[in-house]
Amino acid sequence: MVEEQLEAGEDLAMEAARPAQAGQADASQPVKAAAVFSMAAALAACGGGGGGGGGSAGGVFLPGAGAAPEAAVDPVQIDTGPYHYPQAKTDEEAARFLLQAQFAASDKDIADVRAKGYMPWLAEQFGAPREPTAWEWVNSKPYGKVDVDAMAWRQLMTSADPVRKRMALAFSEIFVVSSTDIGSSWPTAMMAQYWDMLVSGVTGNFRQLLEDVTLNPAMGFYLNTRDNRKEDNSGRQPDENYAREVMQLMTIGLYQLNSDGSLKTGADGQPQETYVQSDVSNLARVFTGYNLDIRTAEFNAFRPEGASYTIESNQWTTRPMAFTARNHSMLEARFLGTTVPAGTAGPEALKTALDALFNHPNVGPFIGRQLIQRLVTSNPSPAYLKRVSDVFANNGAGVRGDMKSVFAAVLLDDEARGPAGLADANFGHLREPMLRLVQWGRTFGVRSTGDTWNIRNTSDSSQDLGQSPLRSPSVFNFFRPGYVPPATAIASNKMVAPEFQLVNETSVGGYLNFLQRILPSGFDNQDVMATYVNERALAGDPAALVRRLNLLLAANQLSAATVALIAGALSQPPLANPSTDAGRLSLVCAGVLLVMGSPEYLVQK
């Protein structure tokens, strides 16, 4: 499926990259080749998703257990193995792991992973010191001078803890708050704090993360829990938005699941719903009585530069929403087989509700599947998903919801690390556009001279990426976990390809045009620029340059034919043998464009 369509794409790309007739050197040929590559990718990945191998039960230590005694990480023993691939034997194996676990693979990271092994390296990343938070960076800037986009891109491209940031980005696509649809006087500070909360949740417990999300001011704005009030004689009823979405999208999903992700069915053979409307209406009562925690002295305490008005200071953006008893519903609430008795105080009612959601058997497979999809493959085998679900249920020390162990189980599973997936046409996933840009920045030394990171919103699919971090078009994320591209081999094989909900003719062309603009010139009048230091040094040897790009960008997953095609295109005039720095930059950018536009790069395995 995927491989056959890749071969067809490569044939077309070779035609596009073929040297022009004598005397007619065409500088656009590498770009034409890249365009064909990317159009072929839209076809190629529609032929496959994920799936494959397996592993067997047994005992193993995950990060923090005996594998890395020097790392001060909470020791936890996990009974999910054995893992047959604990060590990267080659640079490409290390790069493959790094491109799943974080955003990019540097020479140093590859060497570290090979020297230490997957588990010890991952343990170090989970235990590494946190750098200054996103909120602290935003708060250090003048009011209104940086936006959510600058905050998000800076965090993703430069932070010293990229593993945590990669996993927090995966969380942001489950616990969706879109900066496009929130108000307040402090939207950037509020979204920065929401992001910091997700980063903390990566190494915490899912139960605490669920509570933090529920009481976060950004979620309060986005799904209407801010100032959500009890029923009254005027006909007011508690807003049901968060009650519905916290079940449907953030914890248990629509249908009851077995631990391997398969649907439970009733006597009639039909899937069994996890909740009904009365569950939503009753649960909504629990989420009443909460509002922004703005203290009296903080009102009208801040005057924006040059303004004639005052607003509240921004301390409230760092606090959970506060509870006001008089606004909380005291009616009985029955949901998911749990009862909150009438007259129960708000904090106690909230604890009961969140405990019920957290302990629901669906949470492990529902959340586990989405984390596997974001980091490894669109269609994990039932056995893979069950192993991850089992770790969510019990990390080996009797702890449910330990996210360090869950993320480790996703990344270290035989199905993720074994070589079988590389040859499996149904394994892997389409790289999300925003991840491609972050990988470019981290791989090629992107910097913002003024520390403004004015990369902007890149949601426009016609001329940008068609995706931008923390800017989902709806609470349903950029794409649905169960999205199936219509009239494709994926649909025929009953598979899914979530990221392909972003792909159309416009987005394919828009992505290539975007790359052509930003690779040599960056953003914001060249304030945000990549350096390409190591790559410029290889400009005189196109074959060596392509080998480097293949390893760092694609973990050597480009075929020999694709590598030869790109190296050949770079060896033709006017790119070949550059004698100036501008010429070297042009050659390097053409190589990066060709690699990042190829199907074998776009379909990550």
Coordinates of C-alpha atoms in Angstrom, one line a residue, residues 61-64 73 76 78 80 83 97 100-103 118-119 121-123 125-126 162-175 195 197-206 209 364 366-377 384-385 387-395 399-414 416-417:
F61 CA 11.8 -1.8 35.0
L62 CA 10.8 1.4 33.4
P63 CA 12.4 4.8 34.0
G64 CA 13.5 5.3 37.5
V73 CA 13.5 9.8 39.5
V76 CA 8.8 2.3 39.9
I78 CA 6.5 -2.1 35.9
T80 CA 4.7 -5.0 31.2
Y83 CA 11.2 -5.3 26.2
F97 CA 13.5 6.8 19.1
Q100 CA 9.1 9.8 18.6
A101 CA 10.2 10.8 22.2
Q102 CA 10.9 14.5 21.4
F103 CA 11.0 16.8 18.4
Y118 CA 16.5 3.9 26.0
M119 CA 15.3 3.5 29.6
W121 CA 18.1 8.2 28.9
L122 CA 14.3 8.6 29.2
A123 CA 14.7 8.5 33.0
Q125 CA 14.8 13.4 30.7
F126 CA 11.9 12.9 33.1
P162 CA 12.0 18.6 24.8
V163 CA 10.7 15.2 26.0
R164 CA 8.4 16.9 28.4
K165 CA 7.4 19.5 25.9
R166 CA 6.6 16.8 23.2
M167 CA 4.4 14.9 25.6
A168 CA 2.7 18.1 26.8
L169 CA 1.9 18.9 23.2
A170 CA 0.3 15.5 22.9
F171 CA -1.8 16.3 26.0
S172 CA -2.8 19.7 24.4
E173 CA -4.5 17.7 21.7
I174 CA -6.6 15.8 24.2
F175 CA -7.3 18.5 26.9
W195 CA 0.7 25.1 28.9
M197 CA 0.3 22.9 33.7
L198 CA 0.3 20.3 30.9
V199 CA 4.1 20.1 31.1
S200 CA 3.9 19.4 34.8
G201 CA 1.3 16.7 34.1
V202 CA 3.7 14.7 31.9
T203 CA 5.6 13.5 35.0
G204 CA 2.6 13.5 37.4
N205 CA -0.6 11.5 37.9
F206 CA -3.5 11.6 35.6
L209 CA -3.9 16.5 35.8
G364 CA -6.5 3.6 30.2
F366 CA -9.0 5.7 25.7
I367 CA -6.0 7.9 26.6
G368 CA -3.4 5.2 25.8
R369 CA -4.6 4.9 22.2
Q370 CA -4.3 8.6 21.6
L371 CA -0.9 8.9 23.1
I372 CA 0.3 6.0 20.9
Q373 CA -1.2 7.7 17.9
R374 CA 0.5 11.0 18.6
L375 CA 3.9 9.5 19.4
V376 CA 4.2 6.2 17.4
T377 CA 1.5 4.8 15.1
Y384 CA 0.3 -3.0 22.3
L385 CA -2.7 -0.9 23.5
R387 CA 0.1 -3.3 27.5
V388 CA -0.1 0.5 27.8
S389 CA -3.6 0.3 29.3
D390 CA -2.3 -2.1 31.9
V391 CA 0.5 0.3 32.9
F392 CA -2.1 3.1 33.3
A393 CA -4.1 0.8 35.6
N394 CA -1.0 -0.3 37.6
N395 CA 2.5 0.9 37.2
V399 CA -0.3 3.3 41.3
R400 CA -3.0 4.1 38.7
G401 CA -2.5 6.9 36.3
D402 CA 1.3 7.4 36.7
M403 CA 2.0 9.3 33.5
K404 CA 5.8 8.8 33.5
S405 CA 5.2 5.1 33.3
V406 CA 2.5 5.4 30.7
F407 CA 4.6 7.5 28.3
A408 CA 7.6 5.1 28.8
A409 CA 5.3 2.1 28.0
V410 CA 4.3 3.8 24.8
L411 CA 7.8 4.5 23.7
L412 CA 9.6 1.4 24.9
D413 CA 7.1 -1.2 23.7
D414 CA 8.5 -3.8 21.3
A416 CA 7.5 0.9 18.9
R417 CA 11.1 -0.1 19.0

